[in-house]
PDB file of C-alpha atoms in Angstrom:
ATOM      1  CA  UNK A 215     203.155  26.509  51.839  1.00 89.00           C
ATOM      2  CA  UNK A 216     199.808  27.302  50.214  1.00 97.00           C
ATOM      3  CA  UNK A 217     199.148  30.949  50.033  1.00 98.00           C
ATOM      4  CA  UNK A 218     195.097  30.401  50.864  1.00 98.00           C
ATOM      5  CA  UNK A 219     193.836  27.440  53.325  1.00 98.00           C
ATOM      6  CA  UNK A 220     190.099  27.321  52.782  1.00 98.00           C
ATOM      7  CA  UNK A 221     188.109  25.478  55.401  1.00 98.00           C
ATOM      8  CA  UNK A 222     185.018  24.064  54.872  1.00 98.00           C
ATOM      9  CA  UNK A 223     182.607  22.469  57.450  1.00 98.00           C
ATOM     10  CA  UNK A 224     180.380  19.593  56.222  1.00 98.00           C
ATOM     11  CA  UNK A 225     177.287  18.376  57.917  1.00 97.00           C
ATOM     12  CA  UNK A 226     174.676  16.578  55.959  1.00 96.00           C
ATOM     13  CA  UNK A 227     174.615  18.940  53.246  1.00 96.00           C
ATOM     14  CA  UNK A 228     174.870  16.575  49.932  1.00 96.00           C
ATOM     15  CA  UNK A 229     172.119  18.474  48.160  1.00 95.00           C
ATOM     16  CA  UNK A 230     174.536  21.832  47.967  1.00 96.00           C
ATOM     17  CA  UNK A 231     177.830  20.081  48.603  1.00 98.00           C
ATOM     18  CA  UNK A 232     179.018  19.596  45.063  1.00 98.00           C
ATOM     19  CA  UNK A 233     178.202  23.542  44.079  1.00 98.00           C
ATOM     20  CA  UNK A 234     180.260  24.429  47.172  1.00 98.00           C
ATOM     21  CA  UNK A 235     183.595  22.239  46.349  1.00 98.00           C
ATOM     22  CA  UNK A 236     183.303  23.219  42.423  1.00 98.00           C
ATOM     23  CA  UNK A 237     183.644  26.469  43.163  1.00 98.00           C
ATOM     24  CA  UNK A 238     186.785  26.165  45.089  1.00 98.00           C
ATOM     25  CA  UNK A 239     188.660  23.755  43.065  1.00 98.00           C
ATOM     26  CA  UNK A 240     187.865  25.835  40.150  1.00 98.00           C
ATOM     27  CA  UNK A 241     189.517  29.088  41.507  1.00 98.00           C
ATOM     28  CA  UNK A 242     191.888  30.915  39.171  1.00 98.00           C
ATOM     29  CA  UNK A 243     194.219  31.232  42.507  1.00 98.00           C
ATOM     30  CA  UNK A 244     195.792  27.602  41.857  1.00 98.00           C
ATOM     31  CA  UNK A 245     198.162  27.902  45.242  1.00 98.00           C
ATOM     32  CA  UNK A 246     195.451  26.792  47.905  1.00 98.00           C
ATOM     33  CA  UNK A 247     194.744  24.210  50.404  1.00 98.00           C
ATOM     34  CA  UNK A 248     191.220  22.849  51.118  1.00 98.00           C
ATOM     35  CA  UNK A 249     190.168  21.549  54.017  1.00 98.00           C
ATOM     36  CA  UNK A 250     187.374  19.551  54.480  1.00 98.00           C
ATOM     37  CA  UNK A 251     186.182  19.082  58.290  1.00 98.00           C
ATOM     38  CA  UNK A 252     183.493  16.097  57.997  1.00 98.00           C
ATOM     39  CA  UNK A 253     181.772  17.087  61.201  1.00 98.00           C
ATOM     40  CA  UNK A 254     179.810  13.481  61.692  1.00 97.00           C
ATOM     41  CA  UNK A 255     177.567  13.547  58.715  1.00 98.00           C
ATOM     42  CA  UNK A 256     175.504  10.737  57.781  1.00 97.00           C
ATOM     43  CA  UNK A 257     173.941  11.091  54.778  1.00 97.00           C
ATOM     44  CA  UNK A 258     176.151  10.938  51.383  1.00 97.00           C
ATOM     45  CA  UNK A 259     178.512  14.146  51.760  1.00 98.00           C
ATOM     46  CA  UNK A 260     181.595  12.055  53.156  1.00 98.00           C
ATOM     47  CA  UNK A 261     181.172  10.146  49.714  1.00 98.00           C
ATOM     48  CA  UNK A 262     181.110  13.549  47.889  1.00 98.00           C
ATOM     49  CA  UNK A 263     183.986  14.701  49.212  1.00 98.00           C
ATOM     50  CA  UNK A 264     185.928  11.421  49.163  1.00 98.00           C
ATOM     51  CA  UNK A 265     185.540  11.922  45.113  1.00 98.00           C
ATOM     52  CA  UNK A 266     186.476  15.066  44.858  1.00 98.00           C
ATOM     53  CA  UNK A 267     189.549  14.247  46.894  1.00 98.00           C
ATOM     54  CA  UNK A 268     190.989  11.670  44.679  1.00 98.00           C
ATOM     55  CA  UNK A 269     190.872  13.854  41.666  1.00 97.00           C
ATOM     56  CA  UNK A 270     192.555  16.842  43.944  1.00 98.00           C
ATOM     57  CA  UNK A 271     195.507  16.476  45.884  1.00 97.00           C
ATOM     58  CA  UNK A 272     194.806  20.072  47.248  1.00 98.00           C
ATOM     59  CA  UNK A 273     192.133  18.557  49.020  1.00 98.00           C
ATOM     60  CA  UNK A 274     192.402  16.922  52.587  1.00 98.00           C
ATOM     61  CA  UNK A 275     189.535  15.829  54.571  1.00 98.00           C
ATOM     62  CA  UNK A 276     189.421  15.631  58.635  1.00 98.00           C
ATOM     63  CA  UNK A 277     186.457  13.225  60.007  1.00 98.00           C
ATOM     64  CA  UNK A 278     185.612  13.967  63.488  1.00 97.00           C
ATOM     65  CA  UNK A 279     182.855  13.576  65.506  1.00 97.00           C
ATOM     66  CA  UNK A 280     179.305  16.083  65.256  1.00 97.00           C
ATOM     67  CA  UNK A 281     180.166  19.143  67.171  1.00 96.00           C
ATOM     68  CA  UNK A 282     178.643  21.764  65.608  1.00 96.00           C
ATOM     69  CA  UNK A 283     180.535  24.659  63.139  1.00 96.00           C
ATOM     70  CA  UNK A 284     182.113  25.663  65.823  1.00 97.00           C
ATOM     71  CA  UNK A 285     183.855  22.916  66.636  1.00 98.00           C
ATOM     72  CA  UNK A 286     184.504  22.066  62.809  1.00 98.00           C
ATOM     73  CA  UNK A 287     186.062  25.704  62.094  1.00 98.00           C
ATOM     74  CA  UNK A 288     188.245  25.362  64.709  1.00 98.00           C
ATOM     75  CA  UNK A 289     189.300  21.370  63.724  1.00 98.00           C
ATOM     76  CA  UNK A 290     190.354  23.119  60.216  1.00 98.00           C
ATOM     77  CA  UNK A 291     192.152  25.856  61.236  1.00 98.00           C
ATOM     78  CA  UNK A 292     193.803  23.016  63.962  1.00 98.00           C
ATOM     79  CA  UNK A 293     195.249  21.492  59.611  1.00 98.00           C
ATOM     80  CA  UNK A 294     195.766  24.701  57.921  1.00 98.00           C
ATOM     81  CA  UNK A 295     198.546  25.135  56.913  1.00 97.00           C
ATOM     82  CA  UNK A 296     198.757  28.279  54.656  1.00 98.00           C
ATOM     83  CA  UNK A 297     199.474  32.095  54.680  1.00 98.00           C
ATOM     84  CA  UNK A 298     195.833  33.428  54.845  1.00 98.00           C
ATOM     85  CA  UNK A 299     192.363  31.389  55.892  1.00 98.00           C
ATOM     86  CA  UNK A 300     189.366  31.413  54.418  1.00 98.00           C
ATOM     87  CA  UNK A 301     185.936  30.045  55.147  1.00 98.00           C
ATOM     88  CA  UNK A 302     182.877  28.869  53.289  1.00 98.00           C
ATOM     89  CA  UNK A 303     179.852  27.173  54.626  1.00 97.00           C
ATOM     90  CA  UNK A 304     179.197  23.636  52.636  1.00 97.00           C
ATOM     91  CA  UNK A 305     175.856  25.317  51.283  1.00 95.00           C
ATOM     92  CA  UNK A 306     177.381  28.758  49.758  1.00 97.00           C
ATOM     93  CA  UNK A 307     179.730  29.378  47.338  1.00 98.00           C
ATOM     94  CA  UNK A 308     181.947  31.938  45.548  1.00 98.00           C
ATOM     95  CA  UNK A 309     183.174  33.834  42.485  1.00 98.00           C
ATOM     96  CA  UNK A 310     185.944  31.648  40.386  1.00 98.00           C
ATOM     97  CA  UNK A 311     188.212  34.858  40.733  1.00 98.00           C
ATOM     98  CA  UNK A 312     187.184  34.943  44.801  1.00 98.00           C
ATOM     99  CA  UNK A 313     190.314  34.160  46.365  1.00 98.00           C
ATOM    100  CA  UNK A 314     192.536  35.495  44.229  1.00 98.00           C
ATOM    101  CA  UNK A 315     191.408  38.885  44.159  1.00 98.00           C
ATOM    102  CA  UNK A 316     191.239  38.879  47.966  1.00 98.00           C
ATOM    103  CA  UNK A 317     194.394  37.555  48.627  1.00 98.00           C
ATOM    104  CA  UNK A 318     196.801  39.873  46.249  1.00 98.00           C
ATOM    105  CA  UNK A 319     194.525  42.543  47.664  1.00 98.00           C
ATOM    106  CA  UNK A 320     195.937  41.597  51.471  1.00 98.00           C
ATOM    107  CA  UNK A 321     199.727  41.452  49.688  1.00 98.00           C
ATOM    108  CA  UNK A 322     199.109  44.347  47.557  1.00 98.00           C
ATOM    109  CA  UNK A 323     198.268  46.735  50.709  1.00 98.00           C
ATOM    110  CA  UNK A 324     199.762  44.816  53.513  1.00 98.00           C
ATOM    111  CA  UNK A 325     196.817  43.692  54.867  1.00 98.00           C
ATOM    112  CA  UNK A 326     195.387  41.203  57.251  1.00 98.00           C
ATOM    113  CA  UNK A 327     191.972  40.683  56.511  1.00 98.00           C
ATOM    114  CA  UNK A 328     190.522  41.400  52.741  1.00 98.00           C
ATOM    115  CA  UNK A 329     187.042  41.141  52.026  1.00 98.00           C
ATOM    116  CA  UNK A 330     184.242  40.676  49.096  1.00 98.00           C
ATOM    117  CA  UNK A 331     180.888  41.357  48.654  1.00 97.00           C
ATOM    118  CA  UNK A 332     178.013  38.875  49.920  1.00 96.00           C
ATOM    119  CA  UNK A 333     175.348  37.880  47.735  1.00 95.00           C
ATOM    120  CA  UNK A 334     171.934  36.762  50.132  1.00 92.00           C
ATOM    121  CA  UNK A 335     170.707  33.838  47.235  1.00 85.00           C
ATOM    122  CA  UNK A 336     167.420  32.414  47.808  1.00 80.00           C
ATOM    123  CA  UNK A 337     165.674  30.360  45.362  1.00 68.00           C
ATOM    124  CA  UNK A 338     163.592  33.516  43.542  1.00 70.00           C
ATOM    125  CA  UNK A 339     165.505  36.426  44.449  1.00 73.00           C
ATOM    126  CA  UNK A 340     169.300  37.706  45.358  1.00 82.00           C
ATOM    127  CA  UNK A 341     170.317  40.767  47.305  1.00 87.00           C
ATOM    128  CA  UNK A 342     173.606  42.084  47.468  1.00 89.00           C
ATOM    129  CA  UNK A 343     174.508  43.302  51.323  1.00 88.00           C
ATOM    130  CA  UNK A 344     177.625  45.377  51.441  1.00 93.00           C
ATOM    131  CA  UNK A 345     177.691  47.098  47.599  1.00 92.00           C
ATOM    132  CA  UNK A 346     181.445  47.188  47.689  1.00 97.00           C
ATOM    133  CA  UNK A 347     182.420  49.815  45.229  1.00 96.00           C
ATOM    134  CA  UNK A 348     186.111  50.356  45.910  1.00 97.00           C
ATOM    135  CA  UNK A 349     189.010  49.498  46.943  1.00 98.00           C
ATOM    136  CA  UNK A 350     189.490  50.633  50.574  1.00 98.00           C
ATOM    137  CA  UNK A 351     191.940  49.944  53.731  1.00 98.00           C
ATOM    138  CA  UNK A 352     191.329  51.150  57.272  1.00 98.00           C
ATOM    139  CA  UNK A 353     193.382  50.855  60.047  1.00 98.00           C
ATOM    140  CA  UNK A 354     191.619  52.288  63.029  1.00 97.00           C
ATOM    141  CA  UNK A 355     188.692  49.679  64.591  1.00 97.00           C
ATOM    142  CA  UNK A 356     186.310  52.338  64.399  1.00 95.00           C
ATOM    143  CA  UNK A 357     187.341  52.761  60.568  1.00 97.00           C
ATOM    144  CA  UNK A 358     187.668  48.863  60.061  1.00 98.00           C
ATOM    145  CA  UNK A 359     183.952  48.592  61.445  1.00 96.00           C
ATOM    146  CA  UNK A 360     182.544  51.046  59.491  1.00 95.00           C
ATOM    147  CA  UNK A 361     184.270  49.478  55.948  1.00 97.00           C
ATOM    148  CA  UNK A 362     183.585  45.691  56.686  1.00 97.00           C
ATOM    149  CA  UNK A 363     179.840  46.531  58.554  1.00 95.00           C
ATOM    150  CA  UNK A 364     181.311  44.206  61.297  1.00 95.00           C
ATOM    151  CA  UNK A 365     178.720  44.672  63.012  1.00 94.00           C
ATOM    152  CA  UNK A 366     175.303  44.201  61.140  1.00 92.00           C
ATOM    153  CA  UNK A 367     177.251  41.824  58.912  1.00 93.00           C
ATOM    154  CA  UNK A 368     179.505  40.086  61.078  1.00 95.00           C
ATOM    155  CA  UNK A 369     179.831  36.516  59.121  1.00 94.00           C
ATOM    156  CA  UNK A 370     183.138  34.901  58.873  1.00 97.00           C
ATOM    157  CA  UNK A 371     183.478  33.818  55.127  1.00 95.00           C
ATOM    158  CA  UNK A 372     182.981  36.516  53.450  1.00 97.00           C
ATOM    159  CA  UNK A 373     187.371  37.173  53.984  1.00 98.00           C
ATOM    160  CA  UNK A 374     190.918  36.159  54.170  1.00 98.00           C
ATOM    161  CA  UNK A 375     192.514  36.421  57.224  1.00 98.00           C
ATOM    162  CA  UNK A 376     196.434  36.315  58.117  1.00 98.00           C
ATOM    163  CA  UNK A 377     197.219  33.136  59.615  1.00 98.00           C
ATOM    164  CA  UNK A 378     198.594  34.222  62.659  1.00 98.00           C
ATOM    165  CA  UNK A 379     195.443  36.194  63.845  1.00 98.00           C
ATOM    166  CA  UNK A 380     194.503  33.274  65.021  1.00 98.00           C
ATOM    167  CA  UNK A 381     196.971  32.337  67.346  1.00 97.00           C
ATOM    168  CA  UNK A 382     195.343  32.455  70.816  1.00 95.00           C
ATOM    169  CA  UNK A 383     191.657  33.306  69.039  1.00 97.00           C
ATOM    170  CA  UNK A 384     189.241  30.509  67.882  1.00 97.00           C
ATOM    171  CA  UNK A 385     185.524  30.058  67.643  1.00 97.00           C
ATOM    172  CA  UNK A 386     183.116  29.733  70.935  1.00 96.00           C
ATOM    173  CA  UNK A 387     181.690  25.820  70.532  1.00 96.00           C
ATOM    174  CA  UNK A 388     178.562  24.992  71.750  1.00 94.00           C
ATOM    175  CA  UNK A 389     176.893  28.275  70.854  1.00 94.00           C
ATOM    176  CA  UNK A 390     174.928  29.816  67.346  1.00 92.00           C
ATOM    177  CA  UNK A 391     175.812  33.182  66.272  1.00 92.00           C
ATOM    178  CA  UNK A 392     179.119  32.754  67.021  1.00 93.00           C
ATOM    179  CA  UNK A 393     180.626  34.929  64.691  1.00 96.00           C
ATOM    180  CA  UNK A 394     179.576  38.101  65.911  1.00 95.00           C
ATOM    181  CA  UNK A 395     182.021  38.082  69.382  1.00 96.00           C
ATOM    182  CA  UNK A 396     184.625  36.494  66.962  1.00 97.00           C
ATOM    183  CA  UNK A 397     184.373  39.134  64.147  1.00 98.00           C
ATOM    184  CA  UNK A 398     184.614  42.235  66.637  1.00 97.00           C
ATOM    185  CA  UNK A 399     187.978  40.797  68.391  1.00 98.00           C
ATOM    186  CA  UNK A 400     189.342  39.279  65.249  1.00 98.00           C
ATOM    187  CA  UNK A 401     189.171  43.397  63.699  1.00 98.00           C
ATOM    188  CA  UNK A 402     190.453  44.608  67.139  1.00 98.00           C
ATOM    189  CA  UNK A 403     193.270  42.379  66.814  1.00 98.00           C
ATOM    190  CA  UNK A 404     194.291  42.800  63.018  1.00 98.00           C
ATOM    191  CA  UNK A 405     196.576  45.855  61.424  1.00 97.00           C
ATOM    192  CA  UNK A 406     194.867  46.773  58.663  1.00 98.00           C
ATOM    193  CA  UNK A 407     191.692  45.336  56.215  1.00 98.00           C
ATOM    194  CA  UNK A 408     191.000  46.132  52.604  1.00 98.00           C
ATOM    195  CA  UNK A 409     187.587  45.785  51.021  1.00 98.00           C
ATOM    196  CA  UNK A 410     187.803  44.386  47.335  1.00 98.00           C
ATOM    197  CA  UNK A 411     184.538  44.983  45.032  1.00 98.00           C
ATOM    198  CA  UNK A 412     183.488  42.615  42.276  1.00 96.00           C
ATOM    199  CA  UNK A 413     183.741  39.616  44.078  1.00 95.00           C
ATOM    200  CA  UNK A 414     181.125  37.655  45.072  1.00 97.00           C
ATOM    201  CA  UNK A 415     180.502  35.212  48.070  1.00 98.00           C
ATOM    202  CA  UNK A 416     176.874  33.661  47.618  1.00 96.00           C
ATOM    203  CA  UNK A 417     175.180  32.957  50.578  1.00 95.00           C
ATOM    204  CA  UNK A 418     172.324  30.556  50.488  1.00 93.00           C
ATOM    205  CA  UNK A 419     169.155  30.782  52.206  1.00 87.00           C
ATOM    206  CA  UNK A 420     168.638  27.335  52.838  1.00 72.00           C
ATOM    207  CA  UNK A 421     165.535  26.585  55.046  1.00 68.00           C
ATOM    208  CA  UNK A 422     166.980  23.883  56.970  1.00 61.00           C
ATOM    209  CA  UNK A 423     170.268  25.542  57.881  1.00 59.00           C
ATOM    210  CA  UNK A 424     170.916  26.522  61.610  1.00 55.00           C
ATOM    211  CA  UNK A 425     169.661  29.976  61.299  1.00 53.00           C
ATOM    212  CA  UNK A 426     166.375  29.379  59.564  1.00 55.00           C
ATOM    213  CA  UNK A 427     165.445  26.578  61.125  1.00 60.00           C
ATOM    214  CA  UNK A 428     162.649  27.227  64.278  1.00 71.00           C
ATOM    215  CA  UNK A 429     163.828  29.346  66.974  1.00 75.00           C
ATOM    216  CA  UNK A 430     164.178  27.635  70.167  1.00 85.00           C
ATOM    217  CA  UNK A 431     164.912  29.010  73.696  1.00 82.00           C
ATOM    218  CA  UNK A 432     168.559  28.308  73.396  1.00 90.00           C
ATOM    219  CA  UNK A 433     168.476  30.312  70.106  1.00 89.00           C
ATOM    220  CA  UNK A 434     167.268  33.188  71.468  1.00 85.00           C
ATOM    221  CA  UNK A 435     169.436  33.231  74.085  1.00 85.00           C
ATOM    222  CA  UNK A 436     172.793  32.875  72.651  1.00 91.00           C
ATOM    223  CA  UNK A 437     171.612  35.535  70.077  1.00 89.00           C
ATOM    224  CA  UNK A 438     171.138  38.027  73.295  1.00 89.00           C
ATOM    225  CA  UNK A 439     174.134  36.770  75.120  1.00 92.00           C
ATOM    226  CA  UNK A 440     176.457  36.793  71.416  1.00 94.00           C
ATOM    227  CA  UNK A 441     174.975  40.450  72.031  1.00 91.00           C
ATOM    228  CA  UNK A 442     175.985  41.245  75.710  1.00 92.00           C
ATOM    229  CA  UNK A 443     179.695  39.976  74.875  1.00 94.00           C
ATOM    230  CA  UNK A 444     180.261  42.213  71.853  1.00 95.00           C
ATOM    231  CA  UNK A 445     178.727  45.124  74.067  1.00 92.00           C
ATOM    232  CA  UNK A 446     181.089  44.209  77.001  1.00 93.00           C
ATOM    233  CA  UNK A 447     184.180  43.876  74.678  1.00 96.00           C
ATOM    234  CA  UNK A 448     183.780  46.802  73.037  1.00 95.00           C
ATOM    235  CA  UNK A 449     182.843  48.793  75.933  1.00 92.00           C
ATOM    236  CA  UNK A 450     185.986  47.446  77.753  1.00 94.00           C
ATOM    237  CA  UNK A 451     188.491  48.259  74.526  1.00 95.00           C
ATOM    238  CA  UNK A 452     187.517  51.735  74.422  1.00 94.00           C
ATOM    239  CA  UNK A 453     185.204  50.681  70.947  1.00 94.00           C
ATOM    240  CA  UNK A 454     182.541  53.447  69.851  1.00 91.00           C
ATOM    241  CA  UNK A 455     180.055  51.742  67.798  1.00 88.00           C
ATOM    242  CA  UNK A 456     176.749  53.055  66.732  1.00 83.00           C
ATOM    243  CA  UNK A 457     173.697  52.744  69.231  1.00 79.00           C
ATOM    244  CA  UNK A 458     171.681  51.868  65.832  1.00 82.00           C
ATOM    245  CA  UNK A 459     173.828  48.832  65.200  1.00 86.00           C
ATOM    246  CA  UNK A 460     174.229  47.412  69.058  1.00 85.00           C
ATOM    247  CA  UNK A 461     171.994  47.830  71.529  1.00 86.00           C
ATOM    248  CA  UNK A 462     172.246  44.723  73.977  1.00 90.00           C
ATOM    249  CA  UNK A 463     169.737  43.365  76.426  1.00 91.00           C
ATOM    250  CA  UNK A 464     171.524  43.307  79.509  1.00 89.00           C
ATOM    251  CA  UNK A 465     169.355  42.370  82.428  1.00 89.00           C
ATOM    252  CA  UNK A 466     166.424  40.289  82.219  1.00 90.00           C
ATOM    253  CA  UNK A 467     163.122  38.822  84.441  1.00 90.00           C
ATOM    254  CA  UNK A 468     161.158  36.071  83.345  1.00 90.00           C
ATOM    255  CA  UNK A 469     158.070  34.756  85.142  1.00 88.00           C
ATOM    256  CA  UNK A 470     156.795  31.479  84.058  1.00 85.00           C
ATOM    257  CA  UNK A 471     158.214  32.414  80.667  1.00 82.00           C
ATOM    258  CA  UNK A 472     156.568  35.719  79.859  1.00 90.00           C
ATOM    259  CA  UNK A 473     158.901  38.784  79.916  1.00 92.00           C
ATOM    260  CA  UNK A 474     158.481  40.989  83.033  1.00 92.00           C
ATOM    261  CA  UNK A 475     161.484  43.192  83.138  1.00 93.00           C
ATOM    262  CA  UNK A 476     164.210  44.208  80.680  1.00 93.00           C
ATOM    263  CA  UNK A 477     167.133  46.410  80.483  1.00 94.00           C
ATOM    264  CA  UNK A 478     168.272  47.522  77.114  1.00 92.00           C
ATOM    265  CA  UNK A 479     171.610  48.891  76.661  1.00 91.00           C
ATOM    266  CA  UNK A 480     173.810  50.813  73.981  1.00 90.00           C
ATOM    267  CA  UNK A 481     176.966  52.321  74.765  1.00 89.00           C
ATOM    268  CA  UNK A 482     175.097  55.806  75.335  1.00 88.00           C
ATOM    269  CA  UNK A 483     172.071  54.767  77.728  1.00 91.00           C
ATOM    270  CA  UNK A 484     170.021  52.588  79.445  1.00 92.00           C
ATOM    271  CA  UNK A 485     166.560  51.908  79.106  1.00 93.00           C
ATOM    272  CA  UNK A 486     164.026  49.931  82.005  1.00 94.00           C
ATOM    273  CA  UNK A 487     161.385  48.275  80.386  1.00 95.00           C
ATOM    274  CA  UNK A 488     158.064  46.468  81.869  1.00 94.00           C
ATOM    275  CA  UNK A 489     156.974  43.155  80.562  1.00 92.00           C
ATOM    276  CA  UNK A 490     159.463  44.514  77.426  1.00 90.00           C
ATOM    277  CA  UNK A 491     157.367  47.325  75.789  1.00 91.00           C
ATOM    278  CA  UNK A 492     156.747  49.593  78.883  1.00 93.00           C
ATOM    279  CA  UNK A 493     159.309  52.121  79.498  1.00 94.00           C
ATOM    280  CA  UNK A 494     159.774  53.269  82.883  1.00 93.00           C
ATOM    281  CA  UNK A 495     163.203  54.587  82.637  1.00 91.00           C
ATOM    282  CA  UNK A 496     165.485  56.241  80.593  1.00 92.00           C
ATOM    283  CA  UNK A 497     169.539  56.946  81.909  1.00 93.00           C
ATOM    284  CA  UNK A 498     172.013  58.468  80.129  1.00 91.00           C
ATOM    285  CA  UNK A 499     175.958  57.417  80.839  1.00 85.00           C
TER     286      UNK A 499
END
């Protein structure tokens, strides 16, 4: 068994493709599987990673048919087959050291989730998003929150996670911003995380991904339901989280598509809103 399976959705992405898959076959952590989830693309990246395969008998490739990354994520974790997961979107890539430093970082302090930094690339200008200085665990939720930013930062790929965390836990299909519902329950559910500094996922802004790409109605709602659900669960579990990080729109009125009434929740109060900017009401829980 493979001590790191990493999965790797691919949807028409032959432009990036290449940087993605170099940077994983190149890893200094030699013990790995890599999964390749084809998710119905039909330009030249089935090609790409058809190459790469036959050159890299750590590689396997699953073809299925466009459902979205989602659906992809959970097809690879469906053929993984090692210790610890890891996922990378087919325009990012990491560090050559990535996965090795995370993973003896999870042995090292008996941990189920490790985590690097994340670079934000875009073509003229980087930022770097959690400025990881030291090695940390946390075992609470609050505490594992607070180290990982789980909240205002709640990607997938930037970690390792224990296998078995995802027994009876995949992705929601069908939906963006999925990873903010998984990412709270995923921390709920693990024993401890460690944060490791000096490694580097890259995160590309590409202007045609899912995220940049124009907002549309079904966009904007998933981002305020994703919302509600992470405000539910973490109301229901008993999880104190910052009214500065999630405040959740949890009753809305729409008249021929303008705004008339809103109420805006965090885990402290409740505020009423006209047409979205007028407060009427303020009530504290």
């Amino acid at each position: 068994m493979a001590k790191v399976s990493i999965i790797i959705p691919v949807y028409n992405v032959e432009q990036y493709l290449k940087r993605c898959i170099d940077s994983v076959v190149n890893q200094t952590l030699k013990d790995i599987e890599i999964v390749l989830v084809n998710d119905g693309s039909t330009d030249g990246s089935l090609d790409i990673c058809e190459q790469y395969a036959k050159n890299d008998s750590r590689i396997k490739i699953i073809t299925r048919k466009n459902g979205g990354l989602s659906a992809a994520r959970n097809t690879g974790l469906d053929n993984a087959t090692s210790e610890y997961i890891g996922f990378i979107d087919s325009d990012d890539w990491v560090d050559t050291n990535y996965f090795e430093k995370l993973y003896n970082a999870a042995i090292e302090n008996d941990c189920d989730i490790a985590f690097g930094d994340i670079v934000r690339k875009g073509e003229k200008k980087h930022k770097i998003r959690l400025n990881i200085q030291n090695i940390e665990v946390a075992e609470s939720i609050q505490d594992k929150l607070k180290l990982s930013h789980g909240i205002k930062n709640p990607g997938v790929w930037n970690k390792i996670y224990k296998k078995n965390l995802f027994d009876n836990l995949r992705f929601e299909e069908g939906i963006y911003y999925e990873d903010g519902e998984f990412t709270i329950k995923v921390l709920d559910k693990c024993n401890k995380i460690v944060s490791v500094p000096n490694t580097y996922y890259y995160y590309f802004v590409n202007p045609t991904s899912i995220v940049k790409s124009k907002p549309t109605l079904k966009k904007i709602h998933d981002k305020m339901m994703t919302r509600v659900k992470i405000f539910n669960y973490a109301t229901s579990r008993g999880i104190k989280i910052n009214q500065k990080e999630l405040k959740a729109i949890t009753f809305k009125i729409e008249l021929f598509g303008a705004t008339v009434f809103t109420v805006k929740e965090t885990q402290t109060e409740a505020k009423y809103y006209l047409f979205d900017f007028i407060l009427v009401w303020k009530r504290n829980k």
